[in-house]
Amino acid sequence: MEPILEGPVEVRSHLGPDDERSLADDVLDGLTRPLKELPPKHLYDARGSELFDAICELPEYYQTRTERLILEAHAQDIVRRTGAVELVELGSGSATKTRVLLDAMAAAGTLARYIPVDVSATTVHAVAELFADEYPGLSVFGLVADFERHLERLPEPVGPRLVPFLGGTIGNFPPGSRRRFLRSLGKVLGPDGYLLLGTDLVKDPRVIEAAYNDSAGVTAQFNLNVLHVLNRELGADFDVDAFEHVAFFDREREWIEMRLRATQPQHVRIDALDLEIDFAAREELRTEISAKFTLDGLRADLDAAGLELVELFTDPNELFAVSLARVAG
Ligand code: SAH
Ligand code: TRP
């Protein structure tokens, strides 16, 4: 049997009582708007993260397997080009595709550190333990944190850094915030770091809509789960069965919109906020957008964020793109 040399593993959480506050603030702000809305990060409690993993395995959800194929085809090249010794992964989730990058770094003999960053504490802990076990000598520093607020808490780089931001999660930002967020990554990258950005591409709307309306109903459960989060964390009394999942592609804006629709009039009380809200029959609550990109749009976003596109990889059907970018010189 091979000896298991466990690298040091540490997980730090920057989410605490303040962040229950942040959920409460988001809910107060979002549910009292004329068009009700919630930020998507609250979809990912332990159950939500599990459901998202199930989504990634669905036949209709082409994104995960396509992005994995692109990474498998180009990981060696990416590692050679970047000389990366550490990965700082944003919204790492269960990091199944990250293995492709870690393997390529291990093969090149450059793998030193892995830093998963996610609001989902369960996934950060699980991934930290798993990868410390699987990659002898790897140092793992997990951050349970909000990548919109806590990026200045990252440790100093130990060498050239690669920052994977996969799964099309960048598409969950509305266009203005997306560029602002990309710009904020400049500091995380530093002068010799690279961003590895996964983006879903514009394509036949039927293909996109099917990916968010799977026949097994897993996406619906995932979307509805956010109401369970509010019931549990904020003492709300949403009747979850009285809402239905809606996802449609907005052709003008080139994004998919996820909503929850009240099937009948609802009166909801949220104890922690001392708030009462009403839903009319068929009223909708927006839970997420997921932007789909054109190659030109992607270039324009990177450019506007002070980033320079170094290389763009896609699959033969141009379903998905993975791009390598760095701070513009
Ligand atoms: N990278 C994985 C998971 C993508 S799902 C993949 O490609 O399959 C999006 C992930 O981002 C989830 O794990 C979610 O918990 C995390 N996330 C969403 N908003 C976040 C935020 N504001 N800060 C940190 N993590 C966030
Ligand atoms: N980031 C994923 C995406 O945009 C999240 C996602 C997939 C999602 N299916 C969903 C979010 C359904 C809400 C509802 O593809």
XYZ file of N, CA, C and O in Angstrom, residues 46-200:
620
model
N -26.317 23.346 2.221
C -25.801 21.984 2.016
C -26.672 21.222 1.003
O -26.163 20.599 0.060
N -27.981 21.323 1.171
C -28.900 20.624 0.263
C -28.817 21.217 -1.159
O -28.809 20.488 -2.139
N -28.744 22.557 -1.244
C -28.647 23.206 -2.545
C -27.384 22.771 -3.282
O -27.415 22.517 -4.486
N -26.274 22.672 -2.562
C -25.023 22.253 -3.195
C -25.137 20.815 -3.703
O -24.628 20.483 -4.782
N -25.823 19.967 -2.943
C -26.041 18.580 -3.376
C -26.897 18.539 -4.638
O -26.609 17.795 -5.576
N -27.943 19.349 -4.627
C -28.826 19.378 -5.798
C -28.092 19.924 -7.013
O -28.285 19.456 -8.130
N -27.218 20.918 -6.790
C -26.467 21.437 -7.936
C -25.560 20.359 -8.522
O -25.439 20.226 -9.739
N -24.933 19.558 -7.653
C -24.109 18.446 -8.156
C -24.952 17.496 -9.003
O -24.480 16.988 -10.030
N -26.195 17.276 -8.582
C -27.085 16.392 -9.354
C -27.414 17.037 -10.708
O -27.473 16.352 -11.739
N -27.584 18.360 -10.727
C -27.838 19.075 -11.994
C -26.689 18.834 -12.967
O -26.890 18.576 -14.153
N -25.469 18.892 -12.440
C -24.282 18.744 -13.297
C -24.230 17.383 -13.997
O -23.533 17.232 -14.997
N -24.947 16.395 -13.455
C -24.949 15.049 -14.049
C -26.118 14.841 -15.012
O -26.226 13.792 -15.640
N -27.008 15.814 -15.106
C -28.205 15.637 -15.926
C -27.862 15.609 -17.409
O -26.991 16.364 -17.846
N -28.564 14.779 -18.191
C -28.295 14.755 -19.630
C -28.504 16.123 -20.287
O -27.768 16.498 -21.187
N -29.489 16.897 -19.816
C -29.777 18.189 -20.454
C -28.731 19.254 -20.111
O -28.577 20.232 -20.823
N -28.047 19.085 -18.973
C -27.097 20.116 -18.531
C -25.737 19.830 -19.171
O -24.860 19.216 -18.578
N -25.580 20.319 -20.411
C -24.387 20.042 -21.212
C -23.151 20.773 -20.671
O -22.019 20.430 -20.991
N -23.350 21.826 -19.860
C -22.229 22.686 -19.471
C -21.083 21.927 -18.798
O -19.929 22.066 -19.190
N -21.409 21.168 -17.763
C -20.357 20.538 -16.955
C -19.496 19.585 -17.772
O -18.266 19.661 -17.748
N -20.157 18.696 -18.528
C -19.337 17.724 -19.275
C -18.565 18.406 -20.402
O -17.445 18.018 -20.714
N -19.131 19.477 -20.980
C -18.425 20.163 -22.063
C -17.202 20.897 -21.514
O -16.107 20.837 -22.071
N -17.400 21.577 -20.394
C -16.274 22.299 -19.803
C -15.171 21.319 -19.392
O -13.985 21.595 -19.575
N -15.589 20.148 -18.882
C -14.576 19.153 -18.492
C -13.770 18.716 -19.711
O -12.538 18.614 -19.637
N -14.438 18.469 -20.836
C -13.734 18.052 -22.063
C -12.734 19.121 -22.509
O -11.621 18.797 -22.911
N -13.155 20.382 -22.430
C -12.254 21.473 -22.838
C -11.027 21.488 -21.920
O -9.888 21.604 -22.373
N -11.274 21.344 -20.629
C -10.151 21.356 -19.677
C -9.219 20.168 -19.928
O -7.992 20.309 -19.901
N -9.814 19.005 -20.180
C -8.975 17.824 -20.430
C -8.105 18.022 -21.658
O -6.937 17.638 -21.670
N -8.664 18.666 -22.677
C -7.905 18.859 -23.910
C -6.764 19.869 -23.722
O -5.753 19.793 -24.417
N -6.923 20.819 -22.782
C -5.964 21.935 -22.745
C -5.242 22.155 -21.413
O -4.461 23.085 -21.290
N -5.502 21.295 -20.442
C -4.926 21.525 -19.112
C -3.396 21.608 -19.153
O -2.790 22.491 -18.548
N -2.802 20.695 -19.913
C -1.339 20.671 -19.974
C -0.790 21.987 -20.515
O 0.153 22.559 -19.969
N -1.425 22.429 -21.584
C -1.052 23.679 -22.228
C -1.216 24.853 -21.251
O -0.338 25.716 -21.124
N -2.355 24.860 -20.538
C -2.647 25.942 -19.589
C -1.587 25.980 -18.489
O -1.071 27.037 -18.126
N -1.221 24.812 -17.997
C -0.232 24.742 -16.918
C 1.136 25.193 -17.426
O 1.856 25.939 -16.761
N 1.463 24.801 -18.635
C 2.755 25.200 -19.207
C 2.799 26.712 -19.425
O 3.754 27.386 -19.031
N 1.738 27.240 -20.031
C 1.680 28.680 -20.321
C 1.748 29.554 -19.083
O 2.298 30.648 -19.092
N 1.086 29.104 -18.013
C 0.943 29.956 -16.832
C 2.040 29.709 -15.807
O 2.285 30.555 -14.954
N 2.657 28.547 -15.860
C 3.643 28.163 -14.848
C 3.037 28.127 -13.457
O 3.731 28.295 -12.442
N 1.717 27.893 -13.391
C 1.001 28.005 -12.113
C 1.484 26.987 -11.075
O 1.678 25.813 -11.383
N 1.673 27.465 -9.858
C 1.997 26.580 -8.736
C 0.833 26.508 -7.756
O 0.802 25.648 -6.887
N -0.118 27.457 -7.893
C -1.286 27.378 -7.018
C -2.556 27.747 -7.770
O -2.532 28.493 -8.742
N -3.661 27.163 -7.272
C -4.981 27.462 -7.816
C -5.788 28.157 -6.745
O -5.846 27.684 -5.608
N -6.402 29.293 -7.112
C -7.389 29.938 -6.244
C -8.715 29.800 -6.972
O -8.960 30.483 -7.961
N -9.551 28.863 -6.531
C -10.771 28.597 -7.289
C -11.982 29.303 -6.689
O -12.335 29.094 -5.526
N -12.621 30.141 -7.503
C -13.781 30.908 -7.041
C -15.062 30.112 -7.275
O -15.276 29.574 -8.357
N -15.896 30.017 -6.248
C -17.133 29.240 -6.379
C -16.815 27.797 -6.709
O -17.358 27.215 -7.639
N -15.899 27.222 -5.918
C -15.345 25.896 -6.217
C -16.379 24.777 -6.178
O -16.242 23.786 -6.891
N -17.409 24.899 -5.327
C -18.400 23.828 -5.225
C -17.724 22.510 -4.927
O -16.781 22.459 -4.136
N -18.133 21.424 -5.584
C -17.443 20.166 -5.287
C -16.250 19.930 -6.198
O -15.644 18.853 -6.152
N -15.894 20.921 -6.999
C -14.587 20.950 -7.678
C -14.239 19.688 -8.475
O -13.081 19.304 -8.541
N -15.239 19.069 -9.075
C -14.942 17.813 -9.782
C -14.034 18.068 -10.988
O -13.147 17.270 -11.265
N -14.244 19.181 -11.702
C -13.423 19.458 -12.893
C -12.031 19.967 -12.526
O -11.111 19.908 -13.338
N -11.900 20.462 -11.295
C -10.621 21.030 -10.862
C -9.519 19.980 -10.861
O -8.350 20.285 -11.052
N -9.934 18.724 -10.636
C -8.962 17.622 -10.643
C -8.149 17.598 -11.926
O -6.970 17.260 -11.917
N -8.800 17.935 -13.043
C -8.100 17.917 -14.329
C -6.906 18.877 -14.267
O -5.808 18.564 -14.730
N -7.109 20.046 -13.647
C -6.026 21.036 -13.545
C -4.977 20.585 -12.529
O -3.775 20.699 -12.769
N -5.440 20.092 -11.384
C -4.507 19.637 -10.347
C -3.630 18.496 -10.881
O -2.426 18.454 -10.620
N -4.263 17.592 -11.628
C -3.499 16.471 -12.194
C -2.411 16.973 -13.144
O -1.281 16.484 -13.114
N -2.772 17.957 -13.972
C -1.790 18.478 -14.928
C -0.651 19.190 -14.188
O 0.514 19.086 -14.581
N -0.995 19.900 -13.105
C 0.063 20.572 -12.331
C 0.942 19.549 -11.626
O 2.170 19.696 -11.576
N 0.317 18.503 -11.090
C 1.090 17.459 -10.410
C 2.040 16.797 -11.411
O 3.216 16.581 -11.117
N 1.525 16.526 -12.614
C 2.359 15.879 -13.641
C 3.530 16.777 -14.039
O 4.622 16.302 -14.327
N 3.291 18.095 -14.034
C 4.360 19.025 -14.399
C 5.298 19.276 -13.217
O 6.304 19.967 -13.350
N 4.926 18.751 -12.051
C 5.765 18.914 -10.863
C 5.690 20.298 -10.249
O 6.574 20.707 -9.498
N 4.617 21.061 -10.556
C 4.538 22.436 -10.043
C 3.471 22.615 -8.965
O 3.324 23.705 -8.418
N 2.711 21.561 -8.668
C 1.557 21.715 -7.782
C 1.963 21.960 -6.330
O 2.590 21.114 -5.705
N 1.635 23.143 -5.791
C 1.989 23.446 -4.404
C 0.767 23.700 -3.529
O 0.682 23.192 -2.409
N -0.178 24.497 -4.019
C -1.280 24.873 -3.124
C -2.604 24.997 -3.863
O -2.643 25.444 -5.011
N -3.671 24.638 -3.149
C -5.038 24.771 -3.687
C -5.877 25.558 -2.688
O -5.904 25.241 -1.498
N -6.541 26.610 -3.178
C -7.356 27.471 -2.322
C -8.789 27.531 -2.859
O -9.093 28.344 -3.742
N -9.675 26.645 -2.365
C -11.075 26.730 -2.802
C -11.802 27.833 -2.041
O -11.637 27.964 -0.821
N -12.576 28.641 -2.741
C -13.342 29.739 -2.134
C -14.817 29.538 -2.465
O -15.185 29.507 -3.645
N -15.655 29.379 -1.444
C -17.082 29.172 -1.714
C -17.899 29.579 -0.492
O -17.435 29.459 0.637
N -19.126 30.055 -0.724
C -20.035 30.341 0.395
C -20.586 29.065 1.029
O -21.119 29.103 2.128
N -20.457 27.955 0.307
C -21.001 26.702 0.824
C -19.964 26.017 1.706
O -19.007 25.400 1.224
N -20.131 26.140 3.034
C -19.150 25.608 3.986
C -18.976 24.099 3.807
O -17.849 23.589 3.842
N -20.068 23.392 3.595
C -19.961 21.924 3.488
C -19.062 21.533 2.320
O -18.231 20.640 2.458
N -19.205 22.228 1.175
C -18.394 21.820 0.025
C -16.924 22.208 0.236
O -16.038 21.440 -0.125
N -16.655 23.352 0.846
C -15.250 23.745 1.051
C -14.559 22.728 1.976
O -13.446 22.265 1.683
N -15.222 22.356 3.063
C -14.627 21.367 3.965
C -14.404 20.032 3.268
O -13.337 19.434 3.364
N -15.414 19.572 2.541
C -15.310 18.260 1.892
C -14.174 18.248 0.871
O -13.351 17.321 0.847
N -14.117 19.296 0.040
C -13.092 19.354 -1.002
C -11.692 19.483 -0.390
O -10.739 18.855 -0.851
N -11.576 20.274 0.671
C -10.267 20.453 1.308
C -9.741 19.111 1.821
O -8.585 18.738 1.561
N -10.591 18.369 2.523
C -10.176 17.065 3.053
C -9.814 16.102 1.929
O -8.787 15.425 1.953
N -10.698 16.042 0.944
C -10.536 15.095 -0.155
C -9.246 15.349 -0.919
O -8.463 14.424 -1.176
N -8.993 16.607 -1.280
C -7.833 16.893 -2.108
C -6.533 16.791 -1.306
O -5.510 16.398 -1.843
N -6.581 17.130 -0.012
C -5.379 16.964 0.801
C -5.006 15.484 0.865
O -3.827 15.119 0.868
N -6.017 14.616 0.884
C -5.796 13.172 0.884
C -5.273 12.670 -0.448
O -4.415 11.815 -0.520
N -5.867 13.203 -1.508
C -5.594 12.652 -2.838
C -4.293 13.138 -3.442
O -3.728 12.453 -4.284
N -3.861 14.339 -3.058
C -2.654 14.891 -3.658
C -1.581 15.043 -2.589
O -1.556 16.005 -1.833
N -0.677 14.062 -2.536
C 0.353 14.066 -1.505
C 1.169 15.358 -1.564
O 1.561 15.787 -2.638
N 1.363 15.965 -0.391
C 2.209 17.156 -0.335
C 1.479 18.444 -0.681
O 2.025 19.531 -0.510
N 0.244 18.336 -1.168
C -0.502 19.545 -1.528
C -0.938 20.280 -0.268
O -1.451 19.688 0.670
N -0.707 21.582 -0.268
C -1.208 22.386 0.828
C -2.576 22.944 0.417
O -2.733 23.460 -0.686
N -3.574 22.764 1.287
C -4.929 23.211 0.958
C -5.382 24.250 1.965
O -5.299 24.029 3.178
N -5.819 25.387 1.457
C -6.295 26.462 2.314
C -7.696 26.835 1.847
O -7.869 27.549 0.865
N -8.702 26.300 2.534
C -10.073 26.557 2.109
C -10.600 27.862 2.695
O -10.304 28.196 3.841
N -11.351 28.592 1.891
C -11.971 29.829 2.385
C -13.481 29.741 2.222
O -13.979 29.695 1.097
N -14.191 29.702 3.341
C -15.640 29.800 3.294
C -15.927 31.296 3.300
O -15.762 31.966 4.324
N -16.245 31.825 2.139
C -16.313 33.281 1.996
C -17.151 33.667 0.795
O -17.413 32.842 -0.078
N -17.538 34.925 0.786
C -18.302 35.484 -0.321
C -17.304 36.138 -1.275
O -16.618 37.096 -0.898
N -17.218 35.622 -2.497
C -16.193 36.172 -3.398
C -16.485 37.613 -3.817
O -15.637 38.281 -4.383
N -17.679 38.093 -3.527
C -17.951 39.500 -3.820
C -17.450 40.418 -2.710
O -17.387 41.628 -2.893
N -17.173 39.848 -1.535
C -16.831 40.722 -0.403
C -15.502 40.399 0.276
O -14.955 41.227 0.998
N -15.000 39.180 0.095
C -13.895 38.746 0.950
C -12.594 38.437 0.227
O -11.723 37.795 0.792
N -12.447 38.907 -1.000
C -11.250 38.493 -1.735
C -9.960 39.087 -1.165
O -8.877 38.557 -1.383
N -10.099 40.155 -0.398
C -8.869 40.715 0.195
C -8.347 39.838 1.343
O -7.228 40.041 1.815
N -9.131 38.831 1.734
C -8.653 37.914 2.793
C -7.809 36.759 2.255
O -7.385 35.893 3.002
N -7.592 36.732 0.956
C -6.785 35.643 0.395
C -5.337 35.778 0.850
O -4.828 36.887 0.983
N -4.651 34.655 1.066
C -3.230 34.741 1.410
C -2.405 35.242 0.222
O -2.863 35.224 -0.918
N -1.193 35.688 0.491
C -0.279 36.109 -0.572
C 0.046 34.907 -1.464
O 0.146 33.786 -0.962
N 0.252 35.142 -2.739
C 0.608 34.019 -3.630
C 1.947 33.402 -3.229
O 2.817 34.098 -2.712
N 2.094 32.084 -3.452
C 3.395 31.443 -3.224
C 4.165 31.300 -4.536
O 5.255 30.744 -4.568
N 3.572 31.815 -5.613
C 4.199 31.732 -6.927
C 3.118 32.059 -7.939
O 2.043 32.494 -7.556
N 3.395 31.863 -9.232
C 2.377 32.159 -10.247
C 1.058 31.456 -9.928
O 1.036 30.275 -9.596
N 0.000 32.227 -10.040
C -1.296 31.778 -9.560
C -2.266 31.655 -10.738
O -2.284 32.503 -11.620
N -3.039 30.582 -10.717
C -4.116 30.420 -11.698
C -5.427 30.484 -10.932
O -5.565 29.861 -9.875
N -6.358 31.295 -11.436
C -7.640 31.507 -10.753
C -8.794 30.954 -11.589
O -9.335 31.662 -12.440
N -9.155 29.693 -11.382
C -10.287 29.145 -12.130
C -11.605 29.698 -11.581
O -11.795 29.760 -10.367
N -12.456 30.127 -12.492
C -13.807 30.562 -12.130
C -14.710 29.861 -13.147
O -14.963 30.375 -14.236
N -15.135 28.665 -12.783
C -15.715 27.749 -13.765
C -17.235 27.681 -13.660
O -17.866 28.357 -12.848
N -17.807 26.832 -14.494
C -19.232 26.529 -14.381
C -20.151 27.607 -14.928
O -21.362 27.533 -14.765
N -19.583 28.636 -15.530
C -20.429 29.716 -16.044
C -20.977 30.603 -14.953
O -21.888 31.408 -15.191
N -20.411 30.504 -13.751
C -20.911 31.292 -12.617
C -20.802 32.800 -12.871
O -21.625 33.571 -12.378
N -19.823 33.216 -13.676
C -19.709 34.645 -14.005
C -21.005 35.154 -14.647
O -21.363 36.327 -14.500
N -21.722 34.258 -15.316
C -22.979 34.627 -15.965
C -24.096 34.953 -14.981
O -25.128 35.483 -15.363
N -23.880 34.643 -13.713
C -24.908 34.935 -12.709
C -24.882 36.398 -12.257
O -25.773 36.853 -11.556
N -23.839 37.128 -12.673
C -23.808 38.572 -12.408
C -24.552 39.315 -13.524
O -24.363 38.984 -14.693
N -25.302 40.351 -13.194
C -25.811 41.212 -14.269
C -24.633 41.932 -14.931
O -23.567 42.072 -14.319
N -24.783 42.357 -16.196
C -23.643 42.824 -16.986
C -22.745 43.873 -16.320
O -21.519 43.766 -16.382
N -23.318 44.887 -15.668
C -22.487 45.924 -15.056
C -21.653 45.368 -13.915
O -20.434 45.575 -13.845
N -22.289 44.635 -13.014
C -21.557 44.047 -11.878
C -20.546 43.019 -12.360
O -19.518 42.811 -11.734
N -20.864 42.380 -13.471
C -19.940 41.378 -14.011
C -18.600 42.032 -14.329
O -17.534 41.535 -13.955
N -18.648 43.170 -15.001
C -17.400 43.850 -15.361
C -16.679 44.386 -14.124
O -15.465 44.316 -14.019
N -17.458 44.898 -13.188
C -16.856 45.397 -11.955
C -16.162 44.246 -11.220
O -15.042 44.368 -10.729
N -16.840 43.106 -11.165
C -16.263 41.949 -10.480
C -14.988 41.480 -11.180
O -13.966 41.236 -10.538
N -15.029 41.383 -12.504
C -13.839 40.946 -13.245
C -12.672 41.898 -12.986
O -11.536 41.486 -12.821
N -12.986 43.195 -12.935
C -11.938 44.169 -12.656
C -11.327 43.945 -11.275
O -10.113 44.021 -11.092
N -12.180 43.605 -10.310
C -11.695 43.402 -8.939
C -10.759 42.190 -8.854
O -10.004 42.044 -7.896
N -10.796 41.317 -9.858
C -9.923 40.143 -9.825
C -8.468 40.497 -10.147
O -7.563 39.709 -9.869
N -8.251 41.678 -10.717
C -6.890 42.112 -11.031
C -5.952 41.958 -9.836
O -4.844 41.447 -9.954
N -6.440 42.363 -8.674
C -5.612 42.286 -7.459
C -5.307 40.852 -7.069
O -4.223 40.536 -6.599
N -6.296 39.984 -7.254
C -6.114 38.572 -6.901
C -5.097 37.918 -7.844
O -4.311 37.067 -7.435
N -5.115 38.353 -9.096
C -4.214 37.759 -10.082
C -2.779 38.238 -9.898
O -1.836 37.458 -10.034
N -2.644 39.510 -9.597
C -1.289 40.065 -9.503
C -0.662 40.107 -10.886
O -1.297 39.771 -11.888
N 0.616 40.517 -10.956
C 1.257 40.722 -12.254
C 1.482 39.432 -13.033
O 1.494 39.448 -14.260
N 1.658 38.273 -12.345
C 1.896 37.066 -13.148
C 0.858 35.968 -12.982
O 1.107 34.817 -13.287
N -0.331 36.379 -12.525
C -1.410 35.399 -12.397
C -2.317 35.388 -13.610
O -2.322 36.308 -14.421
N -3.081 34.315 -13.736
C -4.024 34.164 -14.854
C -5.409 33.780 -14.339
O -5.535 32.975 -13.406
N -6.405 34.325 -14.999
C -7.792 33.932 -14.754
C -8.156 32.846 -15.761
O -7.828 32.952 -16.940
N -8.834 31.803 -15.284
C -9.339 30.753 -16.187
C -10.860 30.764 -16.054
O -11.415 30.273 -15.079
N -11.488 31.375 -17.035
C -12.904 31.702 -16.919
C -13.780 30.801 -17.792
O -13.585 30.743 -19.013
N -14.733 30.139 -17.182
C -15.675 29.292 -17.930
C -16.955 30.059 -18.221
O -17.562 30.631 -17.316
N -17.354 30.108 -19.508
C -18.576 30.827 -19.879
C -19.421 29.971 -20.807
O -18.915 29.374 -21.761
N -20.700 29.964 -20.544
C -21.628 29.275 -21.432
C -21.898 30.189 -22.629
O -21.943 31.411 -22.473
